[in-house]
PDB file of C-alpha atoms and ligand atoms in Angstrom:
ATOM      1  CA  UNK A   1      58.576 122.761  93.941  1.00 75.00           C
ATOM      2  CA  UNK A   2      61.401 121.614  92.176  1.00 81.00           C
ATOM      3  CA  UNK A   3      64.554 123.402  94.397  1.00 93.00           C
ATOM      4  CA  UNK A   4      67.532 125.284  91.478  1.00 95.00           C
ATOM      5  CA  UNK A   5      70.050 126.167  94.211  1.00 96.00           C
ATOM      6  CA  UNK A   6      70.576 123.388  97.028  1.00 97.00           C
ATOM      7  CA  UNK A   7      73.258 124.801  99.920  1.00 97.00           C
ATOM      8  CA  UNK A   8      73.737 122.373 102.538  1.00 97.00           C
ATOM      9  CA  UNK A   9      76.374 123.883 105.443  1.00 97.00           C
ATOM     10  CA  UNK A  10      78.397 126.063 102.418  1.00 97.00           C
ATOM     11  CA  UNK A  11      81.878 127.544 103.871  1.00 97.00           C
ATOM     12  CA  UNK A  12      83.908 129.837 102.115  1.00 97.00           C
ATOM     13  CA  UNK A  13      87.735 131.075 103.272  1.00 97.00           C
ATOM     14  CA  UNK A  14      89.906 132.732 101.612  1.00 97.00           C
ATOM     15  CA  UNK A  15      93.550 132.015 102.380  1.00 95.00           C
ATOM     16  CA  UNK A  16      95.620 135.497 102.544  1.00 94.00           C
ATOM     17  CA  UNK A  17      99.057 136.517 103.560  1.00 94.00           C
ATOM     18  CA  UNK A  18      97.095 138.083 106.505  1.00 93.00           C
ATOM     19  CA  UNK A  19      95.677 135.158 107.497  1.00 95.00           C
ATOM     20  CA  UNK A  20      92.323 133.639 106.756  1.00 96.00           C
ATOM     21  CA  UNK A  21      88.923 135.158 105.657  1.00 96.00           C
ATOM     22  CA  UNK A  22      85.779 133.113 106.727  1.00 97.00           C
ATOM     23  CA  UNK A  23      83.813 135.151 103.987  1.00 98.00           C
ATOM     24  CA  UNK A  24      80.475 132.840 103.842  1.00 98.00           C
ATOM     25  CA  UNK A  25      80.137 130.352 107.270  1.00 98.00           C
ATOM     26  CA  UNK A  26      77.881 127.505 107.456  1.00 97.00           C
ATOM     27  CA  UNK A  27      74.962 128.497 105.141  1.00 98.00           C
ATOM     28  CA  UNK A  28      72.266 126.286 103.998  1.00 97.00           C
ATOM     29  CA  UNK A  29      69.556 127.946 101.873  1.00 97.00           C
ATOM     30  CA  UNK A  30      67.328 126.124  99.213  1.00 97.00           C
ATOM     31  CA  UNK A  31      65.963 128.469  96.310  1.00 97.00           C
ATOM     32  CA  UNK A  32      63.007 126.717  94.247  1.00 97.00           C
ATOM     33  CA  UNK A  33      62.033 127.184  90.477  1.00 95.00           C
ATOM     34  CA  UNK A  34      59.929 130.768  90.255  1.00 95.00           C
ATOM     35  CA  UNK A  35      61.352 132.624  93.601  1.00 97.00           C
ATOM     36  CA  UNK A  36      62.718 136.007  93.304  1.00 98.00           C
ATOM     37  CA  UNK A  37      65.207 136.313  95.965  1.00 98.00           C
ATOM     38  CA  UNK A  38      67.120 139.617  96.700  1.00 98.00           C
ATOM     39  CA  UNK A  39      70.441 138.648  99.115  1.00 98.00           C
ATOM     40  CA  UNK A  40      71.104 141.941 101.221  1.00 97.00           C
ATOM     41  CA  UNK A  41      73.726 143.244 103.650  1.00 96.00           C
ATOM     42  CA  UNK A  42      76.336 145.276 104.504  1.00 94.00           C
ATOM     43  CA  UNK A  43      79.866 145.406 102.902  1.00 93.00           C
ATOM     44  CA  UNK A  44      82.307 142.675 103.789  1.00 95.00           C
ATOM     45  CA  UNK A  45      79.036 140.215 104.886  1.00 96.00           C
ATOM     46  CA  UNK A  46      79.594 137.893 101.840  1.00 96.00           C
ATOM     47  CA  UNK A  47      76.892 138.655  99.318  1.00 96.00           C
ATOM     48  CA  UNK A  48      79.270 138.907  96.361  1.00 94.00           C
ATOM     49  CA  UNK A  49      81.185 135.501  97.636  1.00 95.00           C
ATOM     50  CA  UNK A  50      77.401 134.061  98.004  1.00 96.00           C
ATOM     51  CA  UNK A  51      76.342 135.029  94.334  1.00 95.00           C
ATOM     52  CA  UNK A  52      80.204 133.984  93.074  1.00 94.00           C
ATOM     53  CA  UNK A  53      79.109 130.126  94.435  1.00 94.00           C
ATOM     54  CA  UNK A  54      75.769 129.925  93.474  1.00 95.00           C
ATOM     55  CA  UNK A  55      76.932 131.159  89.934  1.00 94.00           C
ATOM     56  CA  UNK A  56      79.696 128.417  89.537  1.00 92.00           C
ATOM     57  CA  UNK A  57      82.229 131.077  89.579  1.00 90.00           C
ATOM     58  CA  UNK A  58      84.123 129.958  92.612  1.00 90.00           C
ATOM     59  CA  UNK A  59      83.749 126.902  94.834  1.00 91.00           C
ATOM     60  CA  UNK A  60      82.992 126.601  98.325  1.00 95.00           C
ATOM     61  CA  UNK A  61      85.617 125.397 100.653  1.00 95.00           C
ATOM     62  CA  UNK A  62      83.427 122.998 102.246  1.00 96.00           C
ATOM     63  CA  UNK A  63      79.897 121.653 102.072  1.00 96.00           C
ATOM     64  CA  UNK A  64      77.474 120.781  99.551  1.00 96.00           C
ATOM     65  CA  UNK A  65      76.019 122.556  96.645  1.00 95.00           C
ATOM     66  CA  UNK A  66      73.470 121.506  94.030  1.00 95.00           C
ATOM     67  CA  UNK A  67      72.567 123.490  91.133  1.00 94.00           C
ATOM     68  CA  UNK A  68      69.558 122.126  89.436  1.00 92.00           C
ATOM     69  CA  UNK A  69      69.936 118.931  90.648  1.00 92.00           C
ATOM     70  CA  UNK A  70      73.869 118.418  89.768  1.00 93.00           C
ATOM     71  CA  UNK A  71      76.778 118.347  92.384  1.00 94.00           C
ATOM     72  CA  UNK A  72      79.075 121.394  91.381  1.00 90.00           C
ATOM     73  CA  UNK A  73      81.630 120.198  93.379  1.00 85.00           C
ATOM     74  CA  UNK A  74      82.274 117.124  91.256  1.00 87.00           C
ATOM     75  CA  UNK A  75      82.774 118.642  88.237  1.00 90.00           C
ATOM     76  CA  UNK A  76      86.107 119.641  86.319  1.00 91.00           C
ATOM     77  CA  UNK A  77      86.740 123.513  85.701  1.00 89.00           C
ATOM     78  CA  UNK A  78      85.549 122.560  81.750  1.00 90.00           C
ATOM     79  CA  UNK A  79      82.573 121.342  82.686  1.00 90.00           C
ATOM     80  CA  UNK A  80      81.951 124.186  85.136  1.00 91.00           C
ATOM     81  CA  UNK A  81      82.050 126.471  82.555  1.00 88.00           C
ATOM     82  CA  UNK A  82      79.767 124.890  80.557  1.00 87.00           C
ATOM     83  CA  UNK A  83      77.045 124.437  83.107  1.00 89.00           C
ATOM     84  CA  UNK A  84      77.550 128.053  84.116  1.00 89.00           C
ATOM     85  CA  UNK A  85      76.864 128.780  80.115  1.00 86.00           C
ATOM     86  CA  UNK A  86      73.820 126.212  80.217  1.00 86.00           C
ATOM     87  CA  UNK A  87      72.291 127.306  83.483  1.00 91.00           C
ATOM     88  CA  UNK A  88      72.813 130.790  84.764  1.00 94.00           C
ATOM     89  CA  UNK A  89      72.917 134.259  83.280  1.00 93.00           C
ATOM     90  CA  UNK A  90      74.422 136.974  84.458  1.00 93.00           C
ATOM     91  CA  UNK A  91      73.790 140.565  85.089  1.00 91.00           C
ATOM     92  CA  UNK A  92      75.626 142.816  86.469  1.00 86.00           C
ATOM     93  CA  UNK A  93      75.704 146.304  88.472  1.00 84.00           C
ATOM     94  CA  UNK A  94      78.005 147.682  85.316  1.00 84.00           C
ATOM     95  CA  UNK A  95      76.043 146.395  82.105  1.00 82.00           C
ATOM     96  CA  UNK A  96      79.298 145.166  80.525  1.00 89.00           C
ATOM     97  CA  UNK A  97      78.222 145.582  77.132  1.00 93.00           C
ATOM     98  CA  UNK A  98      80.433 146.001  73.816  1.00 93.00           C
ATOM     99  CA  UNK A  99      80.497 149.550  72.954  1.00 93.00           C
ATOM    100  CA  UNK A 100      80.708 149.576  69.225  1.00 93.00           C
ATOM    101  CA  UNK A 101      78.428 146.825  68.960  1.00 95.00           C
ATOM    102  CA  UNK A 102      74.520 147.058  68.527  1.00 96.00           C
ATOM    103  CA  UNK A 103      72.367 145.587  71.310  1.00 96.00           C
ATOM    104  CA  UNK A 104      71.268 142.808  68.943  1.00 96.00           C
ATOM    105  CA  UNK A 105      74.948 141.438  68.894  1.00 95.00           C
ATOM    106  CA  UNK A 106      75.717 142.006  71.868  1.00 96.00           C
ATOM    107  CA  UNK A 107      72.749 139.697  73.022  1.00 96.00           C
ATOM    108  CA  UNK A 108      73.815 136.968  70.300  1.00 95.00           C
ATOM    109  CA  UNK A 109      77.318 136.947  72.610  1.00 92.00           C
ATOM    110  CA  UNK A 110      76.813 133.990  74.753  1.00 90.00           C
ATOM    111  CA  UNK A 111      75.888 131.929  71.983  1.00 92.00           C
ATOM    112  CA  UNK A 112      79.249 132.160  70.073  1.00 88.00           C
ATOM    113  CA  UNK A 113      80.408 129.931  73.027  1.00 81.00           C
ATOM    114  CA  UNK A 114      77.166 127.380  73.095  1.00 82.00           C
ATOM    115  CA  UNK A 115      77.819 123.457  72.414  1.00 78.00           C
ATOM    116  CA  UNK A 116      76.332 122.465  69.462  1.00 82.00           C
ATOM    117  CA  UNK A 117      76.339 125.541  67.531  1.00 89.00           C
ATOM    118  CA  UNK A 118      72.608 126.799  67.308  1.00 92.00           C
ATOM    119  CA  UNK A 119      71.268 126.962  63.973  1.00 94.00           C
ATOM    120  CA  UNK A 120      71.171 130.918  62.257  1.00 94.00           C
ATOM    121  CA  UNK A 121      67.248 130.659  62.341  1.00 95.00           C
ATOM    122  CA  UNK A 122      67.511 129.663  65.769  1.00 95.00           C
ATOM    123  CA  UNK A 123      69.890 132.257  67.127  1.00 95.00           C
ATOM    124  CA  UNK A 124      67.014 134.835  65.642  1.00 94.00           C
ATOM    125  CA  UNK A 125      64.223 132.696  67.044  1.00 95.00           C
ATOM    126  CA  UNK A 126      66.195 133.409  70.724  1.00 95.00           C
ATOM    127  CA  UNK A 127      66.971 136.847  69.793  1.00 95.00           C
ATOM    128  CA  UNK A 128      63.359 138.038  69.271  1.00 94.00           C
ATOM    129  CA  UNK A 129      62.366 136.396  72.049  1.00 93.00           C
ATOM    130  CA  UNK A 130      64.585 138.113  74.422  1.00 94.00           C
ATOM    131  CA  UNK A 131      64.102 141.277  73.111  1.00 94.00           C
ATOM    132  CA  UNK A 132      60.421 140.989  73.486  1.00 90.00           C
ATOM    133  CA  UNK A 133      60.645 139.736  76.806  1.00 88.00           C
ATOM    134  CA  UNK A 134      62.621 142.972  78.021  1.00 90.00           C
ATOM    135  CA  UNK A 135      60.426 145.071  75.608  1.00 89.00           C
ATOM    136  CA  UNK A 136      63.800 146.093  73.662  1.00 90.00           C
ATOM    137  CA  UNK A 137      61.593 145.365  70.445  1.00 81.00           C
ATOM    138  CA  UNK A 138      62.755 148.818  68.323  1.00 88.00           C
ATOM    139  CA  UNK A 139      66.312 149.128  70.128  1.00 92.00           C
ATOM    140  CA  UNK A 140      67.895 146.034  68.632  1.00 94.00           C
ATOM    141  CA  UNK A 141      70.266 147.742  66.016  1.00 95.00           C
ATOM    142  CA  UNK A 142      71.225 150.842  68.192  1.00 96.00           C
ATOM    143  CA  UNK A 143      74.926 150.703  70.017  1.00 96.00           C
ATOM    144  CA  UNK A 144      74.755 150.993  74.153  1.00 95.00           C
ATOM    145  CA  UNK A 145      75.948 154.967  73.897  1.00 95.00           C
ATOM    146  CA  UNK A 146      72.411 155.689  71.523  1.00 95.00           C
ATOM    147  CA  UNK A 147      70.482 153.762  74.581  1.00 95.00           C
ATOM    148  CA  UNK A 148      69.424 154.988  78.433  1.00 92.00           C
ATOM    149  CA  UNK A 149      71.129 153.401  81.242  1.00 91.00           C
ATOM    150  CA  UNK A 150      67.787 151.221  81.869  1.00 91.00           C
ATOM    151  CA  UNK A 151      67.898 150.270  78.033  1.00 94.00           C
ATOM    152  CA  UNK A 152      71.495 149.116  78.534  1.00 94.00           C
ATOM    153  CA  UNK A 153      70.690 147.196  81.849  1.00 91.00           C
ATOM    154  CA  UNK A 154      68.035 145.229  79.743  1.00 93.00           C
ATOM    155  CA  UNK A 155      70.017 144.545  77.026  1.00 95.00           C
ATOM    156  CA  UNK A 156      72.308 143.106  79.651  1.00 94.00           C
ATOM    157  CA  UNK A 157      68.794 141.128  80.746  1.00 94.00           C
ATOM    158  CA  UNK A 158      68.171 140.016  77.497  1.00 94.00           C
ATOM    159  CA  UNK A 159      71.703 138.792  76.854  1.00 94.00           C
ATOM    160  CA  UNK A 160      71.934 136.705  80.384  1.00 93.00           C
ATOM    161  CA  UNK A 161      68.648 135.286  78.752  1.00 93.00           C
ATOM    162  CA  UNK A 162      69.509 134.235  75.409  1.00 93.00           C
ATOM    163  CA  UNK A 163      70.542 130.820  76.227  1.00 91.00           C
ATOM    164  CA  UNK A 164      67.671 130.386  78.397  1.00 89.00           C
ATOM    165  CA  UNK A 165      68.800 129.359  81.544  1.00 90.00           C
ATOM    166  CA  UNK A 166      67.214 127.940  84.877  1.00 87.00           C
ATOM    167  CA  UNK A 167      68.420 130.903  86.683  1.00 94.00           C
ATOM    168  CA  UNK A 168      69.156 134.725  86.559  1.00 95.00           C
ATOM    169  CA  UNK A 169      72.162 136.058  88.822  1.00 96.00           C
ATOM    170  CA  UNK A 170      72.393 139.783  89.337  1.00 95.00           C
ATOM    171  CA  UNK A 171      74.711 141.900  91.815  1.00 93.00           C
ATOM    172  CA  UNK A 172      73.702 145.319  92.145  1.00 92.00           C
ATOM    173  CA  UNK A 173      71.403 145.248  89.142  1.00 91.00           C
ATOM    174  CA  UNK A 174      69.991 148.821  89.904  1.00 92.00           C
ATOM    175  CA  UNK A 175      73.398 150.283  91.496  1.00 89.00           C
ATOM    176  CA  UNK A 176      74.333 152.961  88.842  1.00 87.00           C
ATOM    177  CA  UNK A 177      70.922 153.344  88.083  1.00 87.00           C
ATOM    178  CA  UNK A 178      68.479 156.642  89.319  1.00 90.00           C
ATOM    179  CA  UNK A 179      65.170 155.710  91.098  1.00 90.00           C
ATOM    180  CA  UNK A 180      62.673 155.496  88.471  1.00 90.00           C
ATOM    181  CA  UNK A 181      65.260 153.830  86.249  1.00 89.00           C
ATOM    182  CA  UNK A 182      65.802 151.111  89.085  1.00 92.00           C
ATOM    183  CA  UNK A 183      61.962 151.299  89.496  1.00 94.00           C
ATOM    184  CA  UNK A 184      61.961 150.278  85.400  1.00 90.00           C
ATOM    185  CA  UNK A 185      64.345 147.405  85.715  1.00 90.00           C
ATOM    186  CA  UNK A 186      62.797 145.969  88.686  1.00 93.00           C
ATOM    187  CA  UNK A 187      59.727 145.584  86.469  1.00 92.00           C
ATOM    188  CA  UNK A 188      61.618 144.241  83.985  1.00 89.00           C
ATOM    189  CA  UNK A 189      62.741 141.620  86.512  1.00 92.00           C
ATOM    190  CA  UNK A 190      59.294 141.529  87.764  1.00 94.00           C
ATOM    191  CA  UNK A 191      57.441 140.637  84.120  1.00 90.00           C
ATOM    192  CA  UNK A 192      60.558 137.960  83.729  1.00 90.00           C
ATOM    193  CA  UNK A 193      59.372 136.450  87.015  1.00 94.00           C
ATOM    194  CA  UNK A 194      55.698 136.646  86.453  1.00 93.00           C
ATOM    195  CA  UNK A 195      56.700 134.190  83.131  1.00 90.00           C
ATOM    196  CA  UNK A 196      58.407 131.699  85.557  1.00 91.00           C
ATOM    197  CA  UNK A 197      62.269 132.945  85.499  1.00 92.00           C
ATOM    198  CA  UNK A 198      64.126 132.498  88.863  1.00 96.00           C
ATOM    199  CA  UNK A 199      66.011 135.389  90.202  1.00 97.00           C
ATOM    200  CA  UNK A 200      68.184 136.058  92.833  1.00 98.00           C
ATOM    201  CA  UNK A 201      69.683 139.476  92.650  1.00 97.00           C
ATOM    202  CA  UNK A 202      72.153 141.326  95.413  1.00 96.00           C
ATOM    203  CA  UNK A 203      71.231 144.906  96.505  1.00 94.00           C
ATOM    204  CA  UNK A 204      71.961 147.050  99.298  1.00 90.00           C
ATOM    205  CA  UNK A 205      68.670 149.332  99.343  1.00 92.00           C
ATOM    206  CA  UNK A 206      65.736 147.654 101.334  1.00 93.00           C
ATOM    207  CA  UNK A 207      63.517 149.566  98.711  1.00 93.00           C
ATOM    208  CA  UNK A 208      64.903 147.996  95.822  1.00 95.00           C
ATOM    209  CA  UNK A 209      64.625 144.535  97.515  1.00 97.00           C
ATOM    210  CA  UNK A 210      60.966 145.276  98.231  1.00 97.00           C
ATOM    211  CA  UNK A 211      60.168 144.627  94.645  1.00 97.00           C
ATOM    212  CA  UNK A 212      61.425 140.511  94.912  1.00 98.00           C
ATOM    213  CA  UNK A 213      59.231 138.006  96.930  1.00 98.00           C
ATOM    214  CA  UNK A 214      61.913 136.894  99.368  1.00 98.00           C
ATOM    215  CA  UNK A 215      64.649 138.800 101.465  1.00 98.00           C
ATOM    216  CA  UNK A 216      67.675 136.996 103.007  1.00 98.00           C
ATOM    217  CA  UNK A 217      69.657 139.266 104.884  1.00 98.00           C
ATOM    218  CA  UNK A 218      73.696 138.653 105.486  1.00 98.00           C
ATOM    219  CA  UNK A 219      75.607 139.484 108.450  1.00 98.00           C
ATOM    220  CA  UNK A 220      79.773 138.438 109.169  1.00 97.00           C
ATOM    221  CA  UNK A 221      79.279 135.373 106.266  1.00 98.00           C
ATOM    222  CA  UNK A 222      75.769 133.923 108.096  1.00 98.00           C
ATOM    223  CA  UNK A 223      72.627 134.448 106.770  1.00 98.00           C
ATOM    224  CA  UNK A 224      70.380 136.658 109.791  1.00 98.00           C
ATOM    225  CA  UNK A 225      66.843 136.615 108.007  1.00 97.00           C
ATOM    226  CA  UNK A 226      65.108 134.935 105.410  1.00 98.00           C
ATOM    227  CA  UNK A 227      61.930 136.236 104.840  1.00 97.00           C
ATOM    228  CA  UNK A 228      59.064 136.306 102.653  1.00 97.00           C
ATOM    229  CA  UNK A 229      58.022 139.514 101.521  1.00 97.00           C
ATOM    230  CA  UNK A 230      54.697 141.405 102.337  1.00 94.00           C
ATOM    231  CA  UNK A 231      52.589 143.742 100.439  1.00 91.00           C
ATOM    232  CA  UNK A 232      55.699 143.678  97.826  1.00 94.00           C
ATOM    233  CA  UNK A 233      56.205 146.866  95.439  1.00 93.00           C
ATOM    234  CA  UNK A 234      54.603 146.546  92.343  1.00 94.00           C
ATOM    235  CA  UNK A 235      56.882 148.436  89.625  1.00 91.00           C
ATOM    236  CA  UNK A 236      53.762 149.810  87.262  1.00 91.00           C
ATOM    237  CA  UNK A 237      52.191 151.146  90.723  1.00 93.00           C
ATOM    238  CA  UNK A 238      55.587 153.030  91.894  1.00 91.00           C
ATOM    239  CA  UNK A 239      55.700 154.660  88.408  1.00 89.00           C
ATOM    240  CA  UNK A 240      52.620 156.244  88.487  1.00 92.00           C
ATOM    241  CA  UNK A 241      53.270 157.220  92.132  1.00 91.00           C
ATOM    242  CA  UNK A 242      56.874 159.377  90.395  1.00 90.00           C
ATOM    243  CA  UNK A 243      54.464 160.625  87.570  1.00 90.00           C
ATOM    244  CA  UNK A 244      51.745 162.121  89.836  1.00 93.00           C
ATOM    245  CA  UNK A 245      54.753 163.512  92.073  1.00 91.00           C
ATOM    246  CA  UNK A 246      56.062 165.106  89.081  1.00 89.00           C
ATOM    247  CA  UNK A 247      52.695 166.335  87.715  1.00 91.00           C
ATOM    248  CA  UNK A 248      52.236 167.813  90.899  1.00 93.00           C
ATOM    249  CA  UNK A 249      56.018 169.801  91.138  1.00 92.00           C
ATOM    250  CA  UNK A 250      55.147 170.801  87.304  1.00 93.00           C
ATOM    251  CA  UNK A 251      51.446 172.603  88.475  1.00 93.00           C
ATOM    252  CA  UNK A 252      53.421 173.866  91.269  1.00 92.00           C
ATOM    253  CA  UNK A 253      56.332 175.878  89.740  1.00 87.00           C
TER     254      UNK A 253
HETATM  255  P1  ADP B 301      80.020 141.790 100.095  1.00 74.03           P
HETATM  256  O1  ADP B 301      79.759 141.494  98.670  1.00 74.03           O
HETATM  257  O2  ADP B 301      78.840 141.576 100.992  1.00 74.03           O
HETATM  258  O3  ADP B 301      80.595 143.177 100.276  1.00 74.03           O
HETATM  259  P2  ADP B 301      82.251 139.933  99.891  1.00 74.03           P
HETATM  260  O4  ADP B 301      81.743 138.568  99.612  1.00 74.03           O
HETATM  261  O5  ADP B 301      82.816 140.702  98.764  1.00 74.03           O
HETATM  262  O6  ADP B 301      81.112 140.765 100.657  1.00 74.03           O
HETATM  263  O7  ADP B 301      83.359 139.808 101.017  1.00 74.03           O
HETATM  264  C1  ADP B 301      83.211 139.064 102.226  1.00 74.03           C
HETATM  265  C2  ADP B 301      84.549 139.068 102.968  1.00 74.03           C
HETATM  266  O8  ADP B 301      85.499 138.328 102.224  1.00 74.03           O
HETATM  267  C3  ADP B 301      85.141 140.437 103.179  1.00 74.03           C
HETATM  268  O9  ADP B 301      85.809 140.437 104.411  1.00 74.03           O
HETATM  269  C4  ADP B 301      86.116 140.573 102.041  1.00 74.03           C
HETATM  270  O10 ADP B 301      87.165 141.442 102.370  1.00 74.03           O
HETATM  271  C5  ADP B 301      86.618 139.150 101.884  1.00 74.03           C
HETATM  272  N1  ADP B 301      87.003 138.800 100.493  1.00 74.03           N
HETATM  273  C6  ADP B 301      86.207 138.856  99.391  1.00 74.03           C
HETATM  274  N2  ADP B 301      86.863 138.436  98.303  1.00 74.03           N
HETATM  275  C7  ADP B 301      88.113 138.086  98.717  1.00 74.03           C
HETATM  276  C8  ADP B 301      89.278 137.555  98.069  1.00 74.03           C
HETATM  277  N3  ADP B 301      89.273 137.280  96.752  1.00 74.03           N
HETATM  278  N4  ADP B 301      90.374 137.329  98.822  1.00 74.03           N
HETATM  279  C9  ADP B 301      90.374 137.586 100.135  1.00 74.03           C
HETATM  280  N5  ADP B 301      89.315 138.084 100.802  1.00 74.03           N
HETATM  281  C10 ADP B 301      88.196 138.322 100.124  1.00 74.03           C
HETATM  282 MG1   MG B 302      79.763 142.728  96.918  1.00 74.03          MG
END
């Protein structure tokens, strides 16, 4: 397998007034085309300075880091950004969508910035495809406040996958989301996997994590455990679990 993320002894410190912060120390971690990684820990262990590197958003302080092949480190802040806009999408715990704008346009967003221009018939083409992909078919011309907190989150999907990129980032995908709703997106994530996408997500609940196919665990900056996952949660099978549960209270009250 072909590897998307290549860490080879990655250091990050941040230089305060207080002195320095050795926020991610020494990893090296390889993530290959298909995984679905979920990057857990406590606070302050570096998951959100981990996902900041591997998404181009900040560079390591030392050591070497390949996305896709290309040394990050070499390139200017320009052409950075447009790898970042090439390769990666981004979701994120707090949707960040455009409230008076419908989920179709909010999903056309990181194409405004795209170099060449697509085509009209090709921004649809992309569209449609998206939307299908996070079954968000009928929703496409309602704003964020006419849509559930799980429709919002896949909009957010749909848009990170509009320019079709090697790689989906998430932090805290499911974080302001109830349990069947972060049941729902994790089978989003799951049916975006089972078509090839690479994920690595951030979450906190071991539950939640349950649903990827490999857990690395974060302690003080280091990476603890990297595991693969066993008898993983299936999302369709944990939904029907909540619906006999709830069948049951109902005959019950
Ligand atoms: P997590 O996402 O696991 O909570 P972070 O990567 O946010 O961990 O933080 C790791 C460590 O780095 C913490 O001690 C945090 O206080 C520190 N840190 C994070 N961002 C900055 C920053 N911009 N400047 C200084 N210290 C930071
Ligand atoms: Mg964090």
């Amino acid at each position: 397998m072909r590897p998307i993320l290549d860490l080879q002894g990655i250091n990050r410190v941040y230089r305060t007034g207080a002195g320095d912060i050795h926020a991610v120390r020494d990893v090296s971690l390889r993530i290959d085309q298909g995984e679905f990684v979920a990057i857990m820990g406590a606070s302050g262990s570096g998951k959100s300075t981990m996902m900041n590197t591997l998404g181009c958003l900040d560079q390591p302080t030392s050591g070497l880091f390949l996305l896709d092949g290309i040394d990050v480190s070499k390139l200017s802040p320009e052409e950075r950004a447009e790898i970042r806009n090439q390769k990666i999408g981004f979701v994120f715990q707090g949707f960040n969508l455009l409230a008076r704008t419908t989920a179709r346009e909010n999903i056309e967003l990181p194409m405004l910035y795209a170099h060449p221009q697509f085509s009209r018939s090709e921004q649809e083409r992309r569209v449609d495809r998206v939307l299908e992909l996070t079954g968000l078919g009928d929703r496409a011309d309602h704003v964020p406040s006419k849509l559930s907190g799980g429709q919002q989150q896949r909009v957010a999907i749909a848009r990170a996958l509009v320019m079709e990129p090697a790689l989906l980032l998430a932090d805290e995908p499911t974080g302001n989301l109830d349990t069947r709703t972060s049941i729902e997106i994790m089978g989003a994530f799951q049916a975006l996997n089972d078509q090839g996408i690479t994920i690595v997500m951030v979450t906190h609940e071991l539950d939640i994590a349950q649903y990827t196919k490999r857990n690395i665990v974060m302690r003080d900056g280091r990476i603890i455990s990297d595991r693969k996952v066993e008898n993983r949660n299936r999302s369709e099978v944990e939904m029907a679990k909540l619906d006999r549960e709830q069948l049951a209270a109902d005959l019950a009250s």
